[in-house]
CSV table of C-alpha atoms and ligand atoms in Angstrom, one decimal:
chain,number,residue,atom,x,y,z
A,1359,MET,CA,73.5,-105.3,-44.2
A,1360,THR,CA,75.0,-101.8,-44.8
A,1361,THR,CA,72.8,-99.6,-42.2
A,1362,ILE,CA,72.8,-95.8,-41.8
A,1363,SER,CA,75.1,-95.9,-39.0
A,1364,ASN,CA,77.8,-97.8,-41.0
A,1365,ARG,CA,77.6,-95.3,-43.8
A,1366,LEU,CA,77.4,-92.6,-41.5
A,1367,GLN,CA,81.0,-93.7,-40.0
A,1368,ASP,CA,82.4,-94.3,-43.8
A,1369,ILE,CA,81.2,-90.5,-44.6
A,1370,LEU,CA,82.6,-89.1,-41.5
A,1371,ALA,CA,85.9,-90.8,-42.2
A,1372,THR,CA,86.0,-89.7,-45.7
A,1373,ILE,CA,85.1,-86.1,-44.7
A,1374,GLN,CA,88.1,-86.4,-42.0
A,1375,SER,CA,90.7,-87.6,-44.6
A,1376,ALA,CA,89.4,-84.8,-47.3
A,1377,GLU,CA,89.9,-82.4,-44.3
A,1378,ALA,CA,93.4,-83.3,-43.5
A,1379,ASN,CA,94.4,-83.1,-47.4
A,1380,SER,CA,92.8,-79.7,-47.9
A,1381,ALA,CA,94.8,-76.4,-48.3
A,1382,TYR,CA,92.1,-74.6,-46.5
A,1383,GLN,CA,92.8,-76.1,-43.0
A,1384,GLN,CA,88.8,-75.8,-42.7
A,1385,ARG,CA,86.6,-77.6,-40.1
A,1386,VAL,CA,83.9,-79.4,-42.1
A,1387,GLN,CA,80.3,-80.2,-40.9
A,1388,LEU,CA,78.2,-83.0,-42.4
A,1389,LEU,CA,74.6,-82.0,-42.9
A,1390,ALA,CA,72.5,-84.9,-43.4
A,1391,VAL,CA,70.0,-84.4,-46.0
A,1392,SER,CA,66.9,-86.0,-45.1
A,1393,LYS,CA,64.4,-84.9,-47.6
A,1394,ALA,CA,61.9,-88.1,-48.8
A,1395,GLN,CA,63.5,-90.2,-45.6
A,1396,PRO,CA,61.0,-91.0,-43.1
A,1397,ALA,CA,61.5,-89.9,-39.5
A,1398,SER,CA,62.6,-93.3,-38.6
A,1399,ALA,CA,65.6,-93.0,-40.7
A,1400,ILE,CA,66.8,-89.5,-39.1
A,1401,ARG,CA,66.2,-91.0,-35.7
A,1402,GLU,CA,68.7,-93.7,-36.7
A,1403,ALA,CA,71.4,-91.4,-38.0
A,1404,TYR,CA,70.7,-89.4,-34.8
A,1405,ALA,CA,71.2,-92.6,-32.7
A,1406,ALA,CA,74.7,-93.1,-34.5
A,1407,GLY,CA,75.5,-89.4,-33.5
A,1408,GLN,CA,74.4,-87.1,-36.4
A,1409,THR,CA,72.5,-83.9,-35.1
A,1410,ILE,CA,72.2,-81.5,-38.1
A,1411,PHE,CA,69.8,-82.3,-40.6
A,1412,GLY,CA,68.7,-80.7,-44.0
A,1413,GLU,CA,65.3,-80.5,-45.6
A,1414,ASN,CA,63.9,-78.9,-48.7
A,1415,TYR,CA,60.2,-79.2,-48.4
A,1416,SER,CA,58.7,-77.0,-45.3
A,1417,GLN,CA,55.6,-79.3,-44.9
A,1418,GLU,CA,57.4,-82.6,-44.9
A,1419,ALA,CA,59.9,-81.1,-42.4
A,1420,LEU,CA,57.4,-79.9,-40.1
A,1421,GLU,CA,55.7,-83.2,-40.1
A,1422,LYS,CA,58.9,-84.8,-39.1
A,1423,GLN,CA,59.9,-82.4,-36.7
A,1424,LYS,CA,56.7,-83.1,-34.8
A,1425,GLN,CA,57.6,-86.6,-34.5
A,1426,LEU,CA,61.3,-86.1,-33.5
A,1427,MET,CA,60.4,-83.5,-30.6
A,1428,ASP,CA,62.5,-85.5,-28.1
A,1429,LEU,CA,65.7,-85.0,-30.2
A,1430,VAL,CA,67.9,-82.1,-29.9
A,1431,ILE,CA,68.4,-81.3,-33.6
A,1432,GLU,CA,69.9,-78.5,-35.8
A,1433,TRP,CA,67.6,-78.0,-38.6
A,1434,HIS,CA,68.6,-76.7,-42.0
A,1435,PHE,CA,66.2,-75.5,-44.8
A,1436,ILE,CA,67.9,-75.8,-48.1
A,1437,GLY,CA,65.2,-76.3,-50.8
A,1438,PRO,CA,63.7,-73.3,-52.9
A,1439,ILE,CA,61.8,-70.6,-50.9
A,1440,GLN,CA,58.3,-69.5,-51.8
A,1441,SER,CA,57.1,-66.5,-50.3
A,1442,ASN,CA,54.2,-67.9,-48.5
A,1443,LYS,CA,56.4,-70.5,-46.5
A,1444,THR,CA,58.9,-67.8,-45.1
A,1445,GLN,CA,57.2,-67.7,-41.7
A,1446,ILE,CA,57.2,-71.3,-41.2
A,1447,ILE,CA,60.9,-71.6,-42.4
A,1448,ALA,CA,61.9,-68.9,-40.2
A,1449,GLN,CA,60.3,-70.2,-37.2
A,1450,ASN,CA,61.1,-73.8,-37.3
A,1451,PHE,CA,64.9,-73.9,-38.5
A,1452,SER,CA,68.2,-72.6,-37.5
A,1453,TRP,CA,69.8,-72.2,-40.9
A,1454,VAL,CA,68.5,-71.3,-44.4
A,1455,HIS,CA,70.8,-72.2,-47.2
A,1456,SER,CA,68.7,-71.2,-50.2
A,1457,VAL,CA,68.3,-67.3,-50.0
A,1458,ASP,CA,68.4,-65.8,-53.3
A,1459,ARG,CA,66.4,-62.8,-53.6
A,1460,LEU,CA,65.8,-59.8,-50.9
A,1461,LYS,CA,62.3,-59.9,-50.9
A,1462,ILE,CA,62.7,-63.4,-49.3
A,1463,ALA,CA,65.4,-62.6,-47.1
A,1464,GLN,CA,63.1,-59.4,-45.9
A,1465,ARG,CA,60.0,-61.7,-45.2
A,1466,LEU,CA,62.4,-64.3,-43.1
A,1467,ASN,CA,63.7,-61.3,-41.4
A,1468,GLU,CA,60.3,-60.3,-40.1
A,1469,ALA,CA,59.1,-63.7,-39.5
A,1470,ARG,CA,62.2,-64.3,-37.0
A,1471,ALA,CA,61.5,-61.2,-35.0
A,1472,SER,CA,59.8,-63.5,-32.4
A,1473,ILE,CA,62.9,-65.7,-31.9
A,1474,LYS,CA,65.8,-64.5,-29.9
A,1475,THR,CA,68.4,-65.9,-31.8
A,1476,PRO,CA,69.0,-64.6,-35.3
A,1477,LEU,CA,68.3,-67.0,-38.3
A,1478,ASN,CA,71.8,-68.1,-40.1
A,1479,VAL,CA,71.6,-67.8,-43.8
A,1480,CYS,CA,73.5,-68.5,-46.7
A,1481,ILE,CA,73.0,-66.9,-50.2
A,1482,GLN,CA,72.5,-69.5,-52.9
A,1483,VAL,CA,74.6,-68.7,-55.8
A,1484,ASN,CA,74.1,-70.0,-59.4
A,1485,VAL,CA,77.4,-70.9,-60.9
A,1486,SER,CA,77.1,-72.9,-64.5
A,1487,ASN,CA,74.2,-74.7,-63.5
A,1488,GLU,CA,71.4,-74.2,-66.3
A,1489,ASP,CA,69.1,-76.9,-64.8
A,1490,THR,CA,68.1,-75.0,-61.8
A,1491,LYS,CA,67.2,-71.3,-62.0
A,1492,SER,CA,67.6,-70.9,-58.2
A,1493,GLY,CA,70.4,-69.0,-56.6
A,1494,VAL,CA,71.6,-65.3,-57.4
A,1495,LEU,CA,74.1,-64.7,-60.4
A,1496,PRO,CA,77.5,-64.0,-59.3
A,1497,GLU,CA,77.5,-60.4,-60.5
A,1498,GLN,CA,74.3,-59.8,-58.6
A,1499,LEU,CA,75.8,-61.2,-55.3
A,1500,GLU,CA,77.5,-58.3,-53.6
A,1501,ALA,CA,74.5,-56.1,-54.0
A,1502,LEU,CA,72.0,-59.1,-52.2
A,1503,ALA,CA,74.7,-59.4,-49.6
A,1504,GLU,CA,74.8,-55.7,-48.9
A,1505,ALA,CA,71.1,-55.5,-48.7
A,1506,ILE,CA,70.7,-58.6,-46.4
A,1507,GLU,CA,73.7,-57.6,-43.7
A,1508,PRO,CA,71.5,-55.2,-41.8
A,1509,LEU,CA,68.4,-57.1,-41.4
A,1510,PRO,CA,68.7,-57.4,-37.8
A,1511,ASN,CA,67.0,-61.2,-37.4
A,1512,LEU,CA,69.4,-62.4,-40.1
A,1513,LYS,CA,72.9,-63.7,-39.7
A,1514,LEU,CA,74.6,-63.7,-43.2
A,1515,ARG,CA,77.1,-66.7,-42.8
A,1516,GLY,CA,78.0,-67.6,-46.4
A,1517,LEU,CA,77.5,-69.1,-49.7
A,1518,MET,CA,75.5,-72.2,-50.9
A,1519,ALA,CA,75.6,-73.6,-54.5
A,1520,ILE,CA,74.3,-76.8,-56.4
A,1521,PRO,CA,76.8,-76.9,-59.3
A,1522,ALA,CA,75.6,-79.0,-62.4
A,1523,PRO,CA,76.1,-82.7,-61.7
A,1524,THR,CA,79.2,-84.3,-63.6
A,1525,ALA,CA,81.1,-87.1,-62.8
A,1526,ASP,CA,84.5,-85.3,-64.3
A,1527,THR,CA,86.6,-84.2,-61.5
A,1528,THR,CA,88.3,-81.2,-63.4
A,1529,GLN,CA,84.8,-79.9,-64.0
A,1530,GLN,CA,83.8,-80.4,-60.7
A,1531,ILE,CA,86.9,-78.6,-59.3
A,1532,ALA,CA,86.1,-75.6,-62.0
A,1533,GLN,CA,82.6,-75.1,-60.5
A,1534,PHE,CA,83.5,-75.3,-57.0
A,1535,LYS,CA,86.3,-72.8,-57.5
A,1536,GLN,CA,83.7,-70.3,-58.9
A,1537,VAL,CA,81.6,-70.3,-55.9
A,1538,ARG,CA,85.2,-70.1,-53.9
A,1539,GLU,CA,85.9,-67.0,-55.7
A,1540,CYS,CA,82.5,-65.7,-54.9
A,1541,TYR,CA,83.2,-66.4,-51.1
A,1542,ASP,CA,86.5,-64.8,-51.1
A,1543,ALA,CA,85.4,-61.7,-53.2
A,1544,LEU,CA,83.0,-60.8,-50.4
A,1545,ILE,CA,85.1,-61.6,-47.6
A,1546,SER,CA,87.8,-59.0,-49.2
A,1547,ARG,CA,84.8,-56.8,-49.3
A,1548,GLY,CA,84.5,-56.8,-45.4
A,1549,PHE,CA,81.6,-59.5,-45.3
A,1550,ALA,CA,82.6,-61.6,-42.1
A,1551,LEU,CA,81.6,-65.3,-43.7
A,1552,ASP,CA,82.5,-68.6,-42.4
A,1553,THR,CA,80.4,-71.0,-44.5
A,1554,LEU,CA,80.6,-72.5,-47.8
A,1555,SER,CA,77.8,-75.0,-48.3
A,1556,ILE,CA,79.2,-77.1,-51.3
A,1557,GLY,CA,79.3,-80.6,-51.9
A,1558,MET,CA,76.7,-83.4,-52.0
A,1559,SER,CA,77.0,-87.4,-52.3
A,1560,ASN,CA,78.9,-87.4,-55.5
A,1561,ASP,CA,81.4,-84.7,-55.1
A,1562,TYR,CA,82.0,-83.9,-51.3
A,1563,GLU,CA,85.4,-84.8,-51.4
A,1564,THR,CA,86.4,-82.3,-54.3
A,1565,ALA,CA,84.1,-79.7,-52.3
A,1566,ILE,CA,86.2,-80.1,-49.3
A,1567,SER,CA,89.4,-79.7,-51.5
A,1568,GLN,CA,88.0,-76.5,-52.6
A,1569,GLY,CA,87.1,-75.1,-49.2
A,1570,ALA,CA,83.6,-76.6,-48.5
A,1571,THR,CA,82.9,-76.2,-44.7
A,1572,ILE,CA,79.2,-77.7,-44.9
A,1573,VAL,CA,78.6,-80.5,-47.2
A,1574,ARG,CA,75.0,-81.7,-47.7
A,1575,ILE,CA,74.7,-85.4,-48.2
A,1576,GLY,CA,71.5,-87.4,-48.6
A,1577,SER,CA,71.6,-90.7,-50.8
A,1578,ALA,CA,75.1,-91.5,-49.7
A,1579,LEU,CA,73.8,-91.7,-46.2
A,1580,PHE,CA,70.2,-92.7,-46.3
A,1581,GLY,CA,70.4,-94.7,-49.6
A,1582,ALA,CA,68.4,-94.0,-52.8
A,1583,ARG,CA,65.3,-91.6,-52.3
A,1584,ALA,CA,62.0,-92.2,-53.9
A,1585,PRO,CA,61.6,-89.7,-56.8
A,1586,ALA,CA,60.1,-86.4,-55.5
A,1587,LYS,CA,56.6,-86.2,-56.1
A,1588,ASN,CA,56.9,-83.2,-58.5
A,1589,THR,CA,59.4,-84.9,-60.7
A,1590,ALA,CA,57.7,-88.3,-60.5
A,1591,LEU,CA,56.9,-88.1,-64.4
A,1592,SER,CA,60.2,-86.5,-65.3
A,1593,THR,CA,62.7,-88.9,-67.0
A,1594,SER,CA,65.6,-87.8,-64.8
A,1595,ASN,CA,64.8,-88.4,-61.0
A,1596,ASN,CA,68.5,-88.2,-59.8
A,1597,ILE,CA,68.1,-84.8,-58.1
B,2702,PLP,C1,68.7,-83.5,-52.0
B,2702,PLP,C2,69.9,-82.5,-51.9
B,2702,PLP,C3,70.9,-82.7,-51.4
B,2702,PLP,C4,71.7,-84.1,-51.2
B,2702,PLP,O1,71.8,-84.7,-52.5
B,2702,PLP,P1,72.4,-86.2,-52.5
B,2702,PLP,O2,73.0,-86.4,-53.8
B,2702,PLP,O3,71.5,-87.0,-52.1
B,2702,PLP,O4,73.8,-86.3,-51.6
B,2702,PLP,C5,72.1,-81.8,-51.0
B,2702,PLP,N1,71.7,-80.4,-51.4
B,2702,PLP,C6,70.4,-80.1,-51.9
B,2702,PLP,C7,69.9,-78.6,-52.0
B,2702,PLP,C8,69.5,-81.1,-52.4
B,2702,PLP,O5,68.4,-80.6,-52.9
């Protein structure tokens, strides 16, 4: 039987060889995406050595965090952010990958004031994915980065993107290249970024070849998820 531990070792080995073949000479971190997985699955991955986990829904995450208080986990929030959830998110996560508007960044900044360490944030960029309305358009990226940079309780670390899913490697490369160009452009404008959060179960090797420093992997590690409640009636439940 394939266990979470077996799959974790396979994924880490794949990441390592993709890293070795990458022209960017970057270090790559695995973010285990545990949405729709029970706390027991997180515990299993943790026992196998994984300590960084990503969640998409704040309430679901909070419940699991309560059950896993005995573990030293670094939690990353990667889902769409509603304004009324900014407090919960700012106070219960170390990282947020999905900041795409100033109002949300300002609310996260305010809610983080009571915590000593700043909240690490990535701006989500919308490249070529018509399916998701999330993410700032590349042409609006620099203005948003400039507005976030001075917020004292946030630390702008880089960019996140969820390109349109495709099995075509050429297409994957083209999409990741766009994100990489946005990232390089910000760095050349003086932003001190170190994080490119791209790549999921089906395309993380390609993402690493294009410079990913964090890959966000769910189903390849935990197995298939039950469809999310709000997409249960949709014909496509593969996201
Ligand atoms: C669900 C999700 C992932 C993981 O997707 P898999 O294809 O299961 O690896 C990564 N990033 C985000 C933002 C997600 O919502």
